[in-house]
Coordinates of C-alpha atoms in Angstrom, one line a residue:
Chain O
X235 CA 33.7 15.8 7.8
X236 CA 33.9 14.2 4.0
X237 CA 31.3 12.5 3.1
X238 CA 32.1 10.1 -0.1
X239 CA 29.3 8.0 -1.6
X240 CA 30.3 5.5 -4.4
X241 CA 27.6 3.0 -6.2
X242 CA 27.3 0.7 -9.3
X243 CA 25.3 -2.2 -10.8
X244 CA 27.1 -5.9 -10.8
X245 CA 25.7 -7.8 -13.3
X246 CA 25.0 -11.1 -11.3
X247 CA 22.5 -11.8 -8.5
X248 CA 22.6 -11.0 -4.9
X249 CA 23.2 -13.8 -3.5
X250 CA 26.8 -14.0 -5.7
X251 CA 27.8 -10.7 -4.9
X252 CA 26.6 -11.1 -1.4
X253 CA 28.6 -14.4 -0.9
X254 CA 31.9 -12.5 -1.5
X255 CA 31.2 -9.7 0.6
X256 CA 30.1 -10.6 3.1
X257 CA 33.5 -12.6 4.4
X258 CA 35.6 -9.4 6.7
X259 CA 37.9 -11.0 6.1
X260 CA 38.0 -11.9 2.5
X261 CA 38.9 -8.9 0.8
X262 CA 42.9 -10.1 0.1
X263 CA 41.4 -12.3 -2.2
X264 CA 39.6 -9.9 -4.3
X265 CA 40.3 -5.9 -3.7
X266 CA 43.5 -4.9 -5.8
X267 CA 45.0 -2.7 -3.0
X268 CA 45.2 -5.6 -0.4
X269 CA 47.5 -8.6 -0.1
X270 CA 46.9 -10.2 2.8
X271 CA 44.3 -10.3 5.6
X272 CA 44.0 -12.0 8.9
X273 CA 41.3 -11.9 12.2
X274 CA 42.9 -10.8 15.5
X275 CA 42.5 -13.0 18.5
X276 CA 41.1 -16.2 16.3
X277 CA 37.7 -14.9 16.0
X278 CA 35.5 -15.5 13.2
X279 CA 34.9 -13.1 11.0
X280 CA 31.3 -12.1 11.0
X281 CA 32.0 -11.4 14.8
X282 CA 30.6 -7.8 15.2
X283 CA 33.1 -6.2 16.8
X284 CA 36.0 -8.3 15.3
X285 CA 39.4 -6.4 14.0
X286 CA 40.6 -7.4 10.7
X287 CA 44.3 -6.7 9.9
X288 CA 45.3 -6.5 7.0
X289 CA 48.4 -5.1 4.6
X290 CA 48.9 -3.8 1.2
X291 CA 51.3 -3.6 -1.3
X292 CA 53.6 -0.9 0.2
X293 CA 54.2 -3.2 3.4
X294 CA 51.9 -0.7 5.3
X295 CA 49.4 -1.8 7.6
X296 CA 45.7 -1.1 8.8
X297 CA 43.0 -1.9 11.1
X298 CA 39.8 -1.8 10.8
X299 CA 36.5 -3.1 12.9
X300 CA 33.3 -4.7 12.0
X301 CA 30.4 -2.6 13.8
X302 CA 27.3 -4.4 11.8
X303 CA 26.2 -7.1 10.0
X304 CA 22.9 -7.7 8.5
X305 CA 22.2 -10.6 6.1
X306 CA 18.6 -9.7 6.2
X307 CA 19.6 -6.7 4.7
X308 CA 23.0 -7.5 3.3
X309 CA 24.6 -4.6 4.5
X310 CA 27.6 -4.5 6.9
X311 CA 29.4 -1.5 8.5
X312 CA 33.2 -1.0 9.8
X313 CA 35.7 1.7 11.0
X314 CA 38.8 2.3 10.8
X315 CA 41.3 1.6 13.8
X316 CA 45.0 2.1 12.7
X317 CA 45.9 3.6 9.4
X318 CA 49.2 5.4 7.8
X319 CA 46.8 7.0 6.5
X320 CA 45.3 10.4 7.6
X321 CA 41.5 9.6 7.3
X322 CA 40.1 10.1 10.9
X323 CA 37.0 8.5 12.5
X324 CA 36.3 6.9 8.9
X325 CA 33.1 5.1 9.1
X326 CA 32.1 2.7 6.0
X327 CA 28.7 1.2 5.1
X328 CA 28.0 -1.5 2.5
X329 CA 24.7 -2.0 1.4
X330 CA 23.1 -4.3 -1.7
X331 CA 19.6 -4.3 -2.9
X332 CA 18.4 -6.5 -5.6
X333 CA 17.6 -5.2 -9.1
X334 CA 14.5 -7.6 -9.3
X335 CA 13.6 -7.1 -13.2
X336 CA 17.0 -8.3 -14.2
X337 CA 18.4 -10.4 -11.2
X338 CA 21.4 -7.8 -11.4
X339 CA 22.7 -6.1 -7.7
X340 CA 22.8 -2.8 -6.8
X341 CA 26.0 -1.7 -4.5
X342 CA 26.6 1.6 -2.6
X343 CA 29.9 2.1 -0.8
X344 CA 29.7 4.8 1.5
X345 CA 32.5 6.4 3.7
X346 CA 32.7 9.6 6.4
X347 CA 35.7 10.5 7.8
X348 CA 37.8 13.9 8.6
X349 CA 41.6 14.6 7.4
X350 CA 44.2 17.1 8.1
X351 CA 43.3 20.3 6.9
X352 CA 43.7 20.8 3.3
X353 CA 44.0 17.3 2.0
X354 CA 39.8 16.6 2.3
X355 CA 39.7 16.9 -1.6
X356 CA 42.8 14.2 -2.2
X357 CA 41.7 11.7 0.4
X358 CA 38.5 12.0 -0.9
X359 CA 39.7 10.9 -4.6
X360 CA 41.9 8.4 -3.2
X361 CA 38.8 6.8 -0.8
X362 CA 36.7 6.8 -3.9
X363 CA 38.7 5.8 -6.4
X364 CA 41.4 3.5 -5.2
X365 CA 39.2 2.0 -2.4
X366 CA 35.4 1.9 -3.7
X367 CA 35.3 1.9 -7.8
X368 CA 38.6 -0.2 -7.8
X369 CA 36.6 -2.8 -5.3
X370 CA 33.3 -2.5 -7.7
X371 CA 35.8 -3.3 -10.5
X372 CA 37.2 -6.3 -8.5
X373 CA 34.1 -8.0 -7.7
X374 CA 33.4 -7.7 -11.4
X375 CA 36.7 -9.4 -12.2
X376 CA 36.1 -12.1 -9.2
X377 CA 32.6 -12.9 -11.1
X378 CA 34.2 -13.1 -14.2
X379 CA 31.5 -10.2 -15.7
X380 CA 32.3 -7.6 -18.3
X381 CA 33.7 -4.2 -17.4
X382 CA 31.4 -1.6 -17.4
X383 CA 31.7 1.8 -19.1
X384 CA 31.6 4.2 -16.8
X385 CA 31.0 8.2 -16.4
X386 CA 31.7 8.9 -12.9
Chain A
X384 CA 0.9 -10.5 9.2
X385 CA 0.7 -9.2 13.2
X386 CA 2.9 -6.5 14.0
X387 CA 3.7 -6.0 17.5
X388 CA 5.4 -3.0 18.8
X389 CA 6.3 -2.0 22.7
X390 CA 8.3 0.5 24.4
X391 CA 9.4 2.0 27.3
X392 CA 12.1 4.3 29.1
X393 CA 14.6 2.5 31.0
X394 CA 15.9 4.8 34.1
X395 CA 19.8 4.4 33.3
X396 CA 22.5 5.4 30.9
X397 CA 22.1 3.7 27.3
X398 CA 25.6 1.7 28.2
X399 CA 24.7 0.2 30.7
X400 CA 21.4 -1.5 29.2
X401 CA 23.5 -2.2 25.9
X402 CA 25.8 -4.1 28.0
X403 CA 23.0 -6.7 29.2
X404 CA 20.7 -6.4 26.1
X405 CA 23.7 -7.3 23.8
X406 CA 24.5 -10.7 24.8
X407 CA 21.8 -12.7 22.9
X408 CA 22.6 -15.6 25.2
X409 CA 22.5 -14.1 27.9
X410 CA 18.6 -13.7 28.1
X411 CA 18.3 -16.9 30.9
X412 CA 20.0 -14.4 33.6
X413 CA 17.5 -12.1 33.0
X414 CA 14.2 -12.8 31.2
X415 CA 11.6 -15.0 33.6
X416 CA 10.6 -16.9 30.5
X417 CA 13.7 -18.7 30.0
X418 CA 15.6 -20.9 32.0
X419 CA 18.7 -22.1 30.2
X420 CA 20.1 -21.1 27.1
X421 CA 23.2 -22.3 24.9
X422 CA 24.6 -21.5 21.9
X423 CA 24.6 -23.8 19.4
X424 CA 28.5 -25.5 17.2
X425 CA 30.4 -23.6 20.6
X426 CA 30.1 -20.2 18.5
X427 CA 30.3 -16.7 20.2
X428 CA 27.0 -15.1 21.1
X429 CA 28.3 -11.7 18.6
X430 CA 28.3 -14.1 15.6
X431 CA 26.2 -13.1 13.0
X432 CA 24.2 -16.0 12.1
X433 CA 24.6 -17.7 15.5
X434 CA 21.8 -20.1 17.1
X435 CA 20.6 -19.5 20.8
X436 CA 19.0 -22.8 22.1
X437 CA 16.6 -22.3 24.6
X438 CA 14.3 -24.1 27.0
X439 CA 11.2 -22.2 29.1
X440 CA 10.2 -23.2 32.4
X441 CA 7.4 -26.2 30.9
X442 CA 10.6 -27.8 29.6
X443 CA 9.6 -26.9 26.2
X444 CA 12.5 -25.5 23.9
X445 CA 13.3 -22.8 21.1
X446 CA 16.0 -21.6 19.0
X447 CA 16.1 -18.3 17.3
X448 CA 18.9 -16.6 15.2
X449 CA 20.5 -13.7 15.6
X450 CA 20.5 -12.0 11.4
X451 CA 21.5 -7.8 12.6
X452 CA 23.9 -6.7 15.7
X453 CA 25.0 -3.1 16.1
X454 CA 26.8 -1.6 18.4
X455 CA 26.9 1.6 16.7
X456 CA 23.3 1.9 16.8
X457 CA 22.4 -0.4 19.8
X458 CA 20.2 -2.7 18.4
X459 CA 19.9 -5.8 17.3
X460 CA 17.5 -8.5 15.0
X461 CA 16.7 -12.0 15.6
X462 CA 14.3 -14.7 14.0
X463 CA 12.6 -17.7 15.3
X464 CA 13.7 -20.8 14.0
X465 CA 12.0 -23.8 16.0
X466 CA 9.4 -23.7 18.4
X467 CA 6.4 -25.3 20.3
X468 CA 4.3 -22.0 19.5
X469 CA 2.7 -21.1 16.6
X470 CA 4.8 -18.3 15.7
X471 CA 5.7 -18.4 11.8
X472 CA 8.1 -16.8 10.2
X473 CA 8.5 -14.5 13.7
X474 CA 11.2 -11.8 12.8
X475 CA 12.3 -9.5 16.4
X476 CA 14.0 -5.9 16.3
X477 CA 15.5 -4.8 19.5
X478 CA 16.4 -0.7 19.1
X479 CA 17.9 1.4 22.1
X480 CA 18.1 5.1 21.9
X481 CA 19.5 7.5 24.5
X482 CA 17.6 10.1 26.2
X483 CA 20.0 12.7 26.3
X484 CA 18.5 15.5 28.6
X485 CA 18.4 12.8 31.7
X486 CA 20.5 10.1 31.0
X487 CA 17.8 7.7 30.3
X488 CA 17.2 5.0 27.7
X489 CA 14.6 4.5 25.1
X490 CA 13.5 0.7 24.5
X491 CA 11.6 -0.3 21.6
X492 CA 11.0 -4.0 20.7
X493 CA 9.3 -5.4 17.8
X494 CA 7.8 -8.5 16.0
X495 CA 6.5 -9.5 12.9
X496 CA 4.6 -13.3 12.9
X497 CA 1.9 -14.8 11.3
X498 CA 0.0 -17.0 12.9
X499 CA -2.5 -20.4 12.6
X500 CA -6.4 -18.8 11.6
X501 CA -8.4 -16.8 14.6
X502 CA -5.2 -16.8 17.1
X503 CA -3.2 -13.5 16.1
X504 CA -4.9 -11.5 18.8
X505 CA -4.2 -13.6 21.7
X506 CA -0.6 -14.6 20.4
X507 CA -0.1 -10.6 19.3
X508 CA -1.1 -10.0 23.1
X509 CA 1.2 -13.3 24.6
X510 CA 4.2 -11.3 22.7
X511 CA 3.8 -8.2 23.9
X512 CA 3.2 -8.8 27.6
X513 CA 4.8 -11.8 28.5
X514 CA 7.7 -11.6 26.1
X515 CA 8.6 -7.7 25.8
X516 CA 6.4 -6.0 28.6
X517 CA 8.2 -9.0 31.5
X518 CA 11.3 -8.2 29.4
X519 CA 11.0 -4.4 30.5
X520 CA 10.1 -5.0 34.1
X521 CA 12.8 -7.6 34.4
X522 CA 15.3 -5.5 33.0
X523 CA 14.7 -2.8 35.4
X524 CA 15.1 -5.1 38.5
X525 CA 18.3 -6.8 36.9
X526 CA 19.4 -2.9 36.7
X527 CA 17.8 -2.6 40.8
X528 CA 15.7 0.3 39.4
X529 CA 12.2 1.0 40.5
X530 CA 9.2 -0.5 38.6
X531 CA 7.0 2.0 36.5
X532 CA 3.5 2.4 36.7
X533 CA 2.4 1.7 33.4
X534 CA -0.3 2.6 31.5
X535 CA -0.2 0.2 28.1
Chain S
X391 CA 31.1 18.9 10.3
X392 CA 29.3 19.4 13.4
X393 CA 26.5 17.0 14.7
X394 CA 24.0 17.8 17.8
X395 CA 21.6 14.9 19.0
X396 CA 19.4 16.0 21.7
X397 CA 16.3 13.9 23.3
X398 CA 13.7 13.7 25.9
X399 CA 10.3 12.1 26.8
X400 CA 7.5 14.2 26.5
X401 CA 4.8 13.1 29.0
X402 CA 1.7 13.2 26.9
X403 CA 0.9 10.9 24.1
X404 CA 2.5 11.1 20.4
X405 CA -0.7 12.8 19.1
X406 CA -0.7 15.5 21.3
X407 CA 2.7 16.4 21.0
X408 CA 3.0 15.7 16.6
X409 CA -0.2 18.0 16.5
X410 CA 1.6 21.0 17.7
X411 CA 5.2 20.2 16.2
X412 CA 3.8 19.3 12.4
X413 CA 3.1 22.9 11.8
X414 CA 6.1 24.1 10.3
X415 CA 4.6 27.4 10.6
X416 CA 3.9 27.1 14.7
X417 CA 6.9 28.0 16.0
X418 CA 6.0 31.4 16.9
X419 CA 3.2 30.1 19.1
X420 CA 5.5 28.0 21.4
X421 CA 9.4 27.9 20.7
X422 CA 10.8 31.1 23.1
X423 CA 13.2 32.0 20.3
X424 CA 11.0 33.2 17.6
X425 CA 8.7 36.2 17.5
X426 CA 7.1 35.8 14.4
X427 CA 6.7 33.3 11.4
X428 CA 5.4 33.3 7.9
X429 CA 4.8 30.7 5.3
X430 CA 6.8 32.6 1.7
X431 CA 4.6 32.7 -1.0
X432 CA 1.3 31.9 0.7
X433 CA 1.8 28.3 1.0
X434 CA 0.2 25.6 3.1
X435 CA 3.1 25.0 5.8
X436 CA 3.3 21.3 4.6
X437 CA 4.3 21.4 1.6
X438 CA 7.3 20.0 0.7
X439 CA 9.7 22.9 -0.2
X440 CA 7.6 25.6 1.4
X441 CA 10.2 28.3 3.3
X442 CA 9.2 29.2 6.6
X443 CA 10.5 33.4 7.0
X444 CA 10.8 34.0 11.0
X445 CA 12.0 36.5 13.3
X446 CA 13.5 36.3 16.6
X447 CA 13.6 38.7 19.6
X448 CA 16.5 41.0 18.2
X449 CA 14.7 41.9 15.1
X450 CA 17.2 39.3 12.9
X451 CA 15.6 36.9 10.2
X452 CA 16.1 33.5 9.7
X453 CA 14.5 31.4 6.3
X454 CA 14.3 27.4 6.5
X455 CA 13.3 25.1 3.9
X456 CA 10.6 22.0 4.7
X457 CA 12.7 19.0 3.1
X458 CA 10.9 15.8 4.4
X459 CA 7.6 15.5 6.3
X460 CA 5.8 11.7 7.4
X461 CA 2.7 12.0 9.3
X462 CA 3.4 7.6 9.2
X463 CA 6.5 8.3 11.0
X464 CA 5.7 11.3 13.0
X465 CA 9.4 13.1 11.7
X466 CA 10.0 16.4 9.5
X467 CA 13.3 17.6 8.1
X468 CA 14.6 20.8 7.5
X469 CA 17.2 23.3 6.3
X470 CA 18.8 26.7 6.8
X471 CA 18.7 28.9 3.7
X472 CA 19.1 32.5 5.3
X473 CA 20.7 33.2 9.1
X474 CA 22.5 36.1 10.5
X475 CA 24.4 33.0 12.7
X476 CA 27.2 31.7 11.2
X477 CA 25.9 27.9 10.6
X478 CA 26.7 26.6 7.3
X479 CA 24.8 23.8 5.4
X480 CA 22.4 23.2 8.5
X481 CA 20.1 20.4 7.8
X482 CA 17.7 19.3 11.6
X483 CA 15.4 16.1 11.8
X484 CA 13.0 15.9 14.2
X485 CA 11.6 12.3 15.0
X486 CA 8.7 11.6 17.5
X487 CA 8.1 7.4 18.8
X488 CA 5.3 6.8 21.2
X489 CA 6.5 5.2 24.4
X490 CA 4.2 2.6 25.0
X491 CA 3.8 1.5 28.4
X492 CA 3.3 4.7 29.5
X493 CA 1.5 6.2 26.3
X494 CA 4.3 8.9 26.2
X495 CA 6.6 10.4 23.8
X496 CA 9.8 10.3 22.5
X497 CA 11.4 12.9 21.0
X498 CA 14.7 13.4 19.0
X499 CA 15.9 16.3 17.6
X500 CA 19.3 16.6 15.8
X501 CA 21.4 18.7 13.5
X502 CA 24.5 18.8 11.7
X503 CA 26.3 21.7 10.5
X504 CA 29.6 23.3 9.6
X505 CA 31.1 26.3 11.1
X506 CA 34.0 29.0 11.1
X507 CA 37.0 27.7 12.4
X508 CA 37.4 28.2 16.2
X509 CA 33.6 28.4 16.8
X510 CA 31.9 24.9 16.4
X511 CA 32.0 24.2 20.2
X512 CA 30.4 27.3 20.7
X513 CA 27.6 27.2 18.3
X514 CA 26.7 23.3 19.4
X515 CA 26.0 24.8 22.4
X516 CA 24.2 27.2 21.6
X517 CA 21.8 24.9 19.2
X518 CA 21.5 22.4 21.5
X519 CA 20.4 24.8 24.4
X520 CA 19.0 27.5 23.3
X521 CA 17.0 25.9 20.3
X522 CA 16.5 22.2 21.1
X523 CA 16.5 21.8 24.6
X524 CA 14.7 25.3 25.1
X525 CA 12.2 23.7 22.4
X526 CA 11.4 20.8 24.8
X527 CA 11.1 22.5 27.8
X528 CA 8.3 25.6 25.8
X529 CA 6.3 22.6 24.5
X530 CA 6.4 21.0 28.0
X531 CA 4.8 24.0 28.7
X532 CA 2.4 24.2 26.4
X533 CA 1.3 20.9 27.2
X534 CA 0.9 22.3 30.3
X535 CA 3.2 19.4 32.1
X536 CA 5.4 19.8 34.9
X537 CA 9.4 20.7 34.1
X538 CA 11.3 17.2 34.5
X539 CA 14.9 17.9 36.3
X540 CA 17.4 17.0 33.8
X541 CA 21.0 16.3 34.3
X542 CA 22.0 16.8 30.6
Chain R
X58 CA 0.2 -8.8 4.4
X59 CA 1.6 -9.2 0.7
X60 CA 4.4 -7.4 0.3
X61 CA 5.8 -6.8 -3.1
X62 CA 8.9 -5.3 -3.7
X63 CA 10.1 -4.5 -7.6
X64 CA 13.4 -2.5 -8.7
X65 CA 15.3 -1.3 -11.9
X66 CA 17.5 0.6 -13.4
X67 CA 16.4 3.8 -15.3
X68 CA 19.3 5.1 -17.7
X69 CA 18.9 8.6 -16.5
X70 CA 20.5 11.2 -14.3
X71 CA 18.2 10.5 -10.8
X72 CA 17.4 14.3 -11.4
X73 CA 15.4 13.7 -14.4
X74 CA 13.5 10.6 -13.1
X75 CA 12.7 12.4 -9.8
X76 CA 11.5 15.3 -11.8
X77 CA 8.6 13.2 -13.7
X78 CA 7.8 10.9 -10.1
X79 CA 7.3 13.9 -7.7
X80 CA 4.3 15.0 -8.8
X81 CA 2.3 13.5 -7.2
X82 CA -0.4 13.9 -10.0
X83 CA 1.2 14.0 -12.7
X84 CA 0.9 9.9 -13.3
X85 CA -1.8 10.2 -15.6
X86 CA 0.6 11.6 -18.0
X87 CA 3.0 9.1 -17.5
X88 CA 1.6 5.5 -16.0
X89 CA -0.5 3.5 -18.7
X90 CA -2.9 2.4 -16.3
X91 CA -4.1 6.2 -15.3
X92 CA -6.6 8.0 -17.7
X93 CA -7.1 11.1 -15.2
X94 CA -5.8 12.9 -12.3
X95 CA -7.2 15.2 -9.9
X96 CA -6.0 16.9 -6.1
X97 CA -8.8 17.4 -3.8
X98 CA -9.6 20.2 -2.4
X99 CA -7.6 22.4 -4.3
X100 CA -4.6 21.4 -3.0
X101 CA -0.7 21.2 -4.4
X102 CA 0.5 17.9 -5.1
X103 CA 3.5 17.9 -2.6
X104 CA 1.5 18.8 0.5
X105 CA 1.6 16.2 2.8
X106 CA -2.0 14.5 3.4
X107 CA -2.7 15.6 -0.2
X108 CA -5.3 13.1 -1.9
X109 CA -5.0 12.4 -6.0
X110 CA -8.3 10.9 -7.3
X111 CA -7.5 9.3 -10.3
X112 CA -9.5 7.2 -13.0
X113 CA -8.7 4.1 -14.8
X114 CA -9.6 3.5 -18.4
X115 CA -12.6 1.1 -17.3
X116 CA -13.8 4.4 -15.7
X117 CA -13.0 2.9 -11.7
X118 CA -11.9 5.1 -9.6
X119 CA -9.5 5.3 -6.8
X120 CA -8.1 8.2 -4.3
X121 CA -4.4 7.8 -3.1
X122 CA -3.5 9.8 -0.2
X123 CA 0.3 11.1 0.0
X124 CA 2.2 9.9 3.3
X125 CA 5.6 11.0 3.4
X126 CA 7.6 13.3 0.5
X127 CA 11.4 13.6 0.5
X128 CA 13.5 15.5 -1.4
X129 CA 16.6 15.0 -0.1
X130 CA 15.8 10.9 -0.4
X131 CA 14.0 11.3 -3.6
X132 CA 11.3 9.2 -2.0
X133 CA 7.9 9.3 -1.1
X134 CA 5.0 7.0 0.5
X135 CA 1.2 6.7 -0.2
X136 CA -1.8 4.9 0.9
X137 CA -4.9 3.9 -0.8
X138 CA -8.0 5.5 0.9
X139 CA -11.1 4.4 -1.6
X140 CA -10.5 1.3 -4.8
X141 CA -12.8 -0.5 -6.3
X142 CA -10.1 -3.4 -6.0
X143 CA -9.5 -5.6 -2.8
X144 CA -6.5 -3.8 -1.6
X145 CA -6.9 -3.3 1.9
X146 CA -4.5 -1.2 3.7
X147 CA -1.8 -0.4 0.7
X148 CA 0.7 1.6 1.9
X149 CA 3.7 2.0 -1.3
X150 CA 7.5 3.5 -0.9
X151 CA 8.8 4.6 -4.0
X152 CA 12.4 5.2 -3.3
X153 CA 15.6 6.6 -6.0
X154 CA 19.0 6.0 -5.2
X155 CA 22.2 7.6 -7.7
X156 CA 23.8 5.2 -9.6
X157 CA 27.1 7.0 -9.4
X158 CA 29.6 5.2 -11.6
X159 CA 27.4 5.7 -15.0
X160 CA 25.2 8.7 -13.8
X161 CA 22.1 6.3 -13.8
X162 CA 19.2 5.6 -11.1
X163 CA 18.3 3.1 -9.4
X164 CA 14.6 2.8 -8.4
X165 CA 12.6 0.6 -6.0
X166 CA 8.7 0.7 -5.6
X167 CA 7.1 -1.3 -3.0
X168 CA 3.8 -2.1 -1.6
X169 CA 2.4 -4.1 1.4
X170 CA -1.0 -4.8 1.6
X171 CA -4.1 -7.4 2.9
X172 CA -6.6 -9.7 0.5
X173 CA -9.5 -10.9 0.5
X174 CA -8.6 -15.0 1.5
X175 CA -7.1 -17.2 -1.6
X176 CA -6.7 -13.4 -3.8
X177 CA -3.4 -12.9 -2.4
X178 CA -1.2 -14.4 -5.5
X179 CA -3.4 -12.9 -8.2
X180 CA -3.1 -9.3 -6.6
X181 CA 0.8 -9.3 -6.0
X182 CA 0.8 -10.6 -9.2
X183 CA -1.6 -7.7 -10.4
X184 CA 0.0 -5.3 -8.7
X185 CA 3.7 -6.1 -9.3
X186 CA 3.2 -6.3 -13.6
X187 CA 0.3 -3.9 -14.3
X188 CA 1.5 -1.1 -11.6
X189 CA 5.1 -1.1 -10.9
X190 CA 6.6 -3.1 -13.7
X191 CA 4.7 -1.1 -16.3
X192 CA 5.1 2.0 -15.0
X193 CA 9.0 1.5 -14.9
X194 CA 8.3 0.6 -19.0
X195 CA 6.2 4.2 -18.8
X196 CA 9.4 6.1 -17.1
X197 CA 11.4 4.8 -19.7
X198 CA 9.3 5.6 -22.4
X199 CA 8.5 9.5 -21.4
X200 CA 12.7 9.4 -20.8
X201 CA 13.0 8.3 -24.4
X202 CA 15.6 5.6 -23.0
X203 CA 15.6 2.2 -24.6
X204 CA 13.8 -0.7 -23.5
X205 CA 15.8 -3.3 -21.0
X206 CA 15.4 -7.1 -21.2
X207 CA 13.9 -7.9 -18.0
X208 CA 14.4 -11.8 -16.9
X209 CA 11.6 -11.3 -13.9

């Protein structure tokens, strides 16, 4: 099993940060690598159990379910359903805490999954880059902050 | 603040207690409490967010929120929003657990209230019998099993 | 990665049963695998980062590593420096909650683990027999309660 | 029960922050508040049930007991046994989390605790500024790291 764990600081409170992510179904709006989103079946999205479907820019398509929702923690947690992709039972957790002495948000994107063998070490760049630092850049973008200068 | 915490094992598989527990209107089929219950603006009972209205036997009437659902982990949180009982600022954490060696089910449920001067003990003690201890014993009958002798 | 969750209900209360598992150096005394057990370096056996040295029955040595300890929450971690068994990167939490009605105990015990190719089925077995399931049943024992029939 | 909950962000690897805040009792080299630092009994500083009596510069003195140490979670809990302040029942969770995209740490101290009646602002006040907020000025300090512009 890979286990990658990305985090960050946005620059704005949690309630701002909060109020984007917190929509399933929202992220065509905001993450780079998705165009468009939709609910299956006409529920709402903050339905636990609810199956977002959603496309990128290659015309391929995923699935992926919400398993937990907490606004009293502002934390949410999904897996994947359907993907041309070869992660397997990929698990994801989002979680925000507030940075009290400067109203600022701290964000950890967290994801477990398996692959085929040999291609851990590739998925696991691609899950980290292209999916959680390119979402933490995003959100920065959405909130119209600065870009940070990063090590990782 | 009161904190009052019960729990018991339940003498079936996890599943098939997560299948009652997990409708959070579906308390009035199985908690002697409650009578009726509804949930509020026609929204599904797995919405985060979601309102049950409720009314006990005296005619009085509640409505609680459901903030946490989990199907991964089996659990589920809840405040109280209005009622005729001095319960402030009442948060509620329902947690199952399987008992692997005999197909059983830990139960643990939980709340966090303040209350008017000089009544925590009796409220603390209204909470955990007649709310979660008749919860328990109800439970077990909706599920036809046997009732426990119990200590607590 | 491999992941074992084994549980059961201990029937005595958390005190009793936390007293004799809290003593990272105990196992000797009670668990039927291990002969003989020594804290390295003349340590107290709860400190965090002391390395438990223990033999079992065929003369082979394992060393594990005390990572997390909470008398509040009754639970311990710890990890596998040295075995003769092939388990790689073997990390175990044990977590006790009082069952309340009954003034019981529960008792989880879990581990995750990689393995050679071929042999993770086997070796899940193994741990969750022959080391956690066996552990139940020897502190049953100890406690000097009656064997429960299990079906697991 | 007060509960106050402070966090910020330390510009340092969480290796180096966790190296200053695991001892236990080593604050008196570090917190402004802390003249001198003792472990009963001859005791290390990372066994669990350890106690640190320490002295303030006004010559009180106060004996925190150590709960819970993890170093896997870079955490760990205390509670305050003897304090010539009206704290009753402190427990604290002092708690470091990676900050992965500039190699930074996030870190999030918390108390909960009971007053004397009509004390309860003052003390969270009290204990918010002069212990958690200072000592976070203190880390930074001993790390040699800038000061931050804090809007709390």
């Amino acid at each position: 099993m890979v286990k990658v764990i990305r985090s960050t600081i946005i620059e704005a409170p949690i309630e701002a940060v909060w109020a984007i992510l917190r929509d399933f179904n929202g992220h065509d709006r905001w993450h780079p690598a998705v165009t468009t989103s939709q609910i299956e079946r006409n529920r709402e999205a903050d339905v636990i159990g609810c199956v977002r479907r959603f496309q990128l820019a290659d015309g391929s398509e995923l699935r992926e379910q919400l398993l937990t929702l907490s606004d009293a923690d502002a934390s949410y947690s999904y897996c994947l359903l359907d993907t041309p992709i070869p992660l397997f039972n990929y698990v994801s957790h989002v979680q925000l805490i507030p940075v009290t002495d400067a109203d600022h948000t701290f964000w950890q994107w967290q994801g477990q999954f398996s692959t085929p063998p040999g291609e851990a070490e590739t998925l696991a760049t691609m899950v980290g880059q292209d999916i959680y630092d390119a979402g933490f850049a995003a959100i920065r973008a959405e909130l119209e902050l600065e870009a940070t200068d990063a090590v990782g």
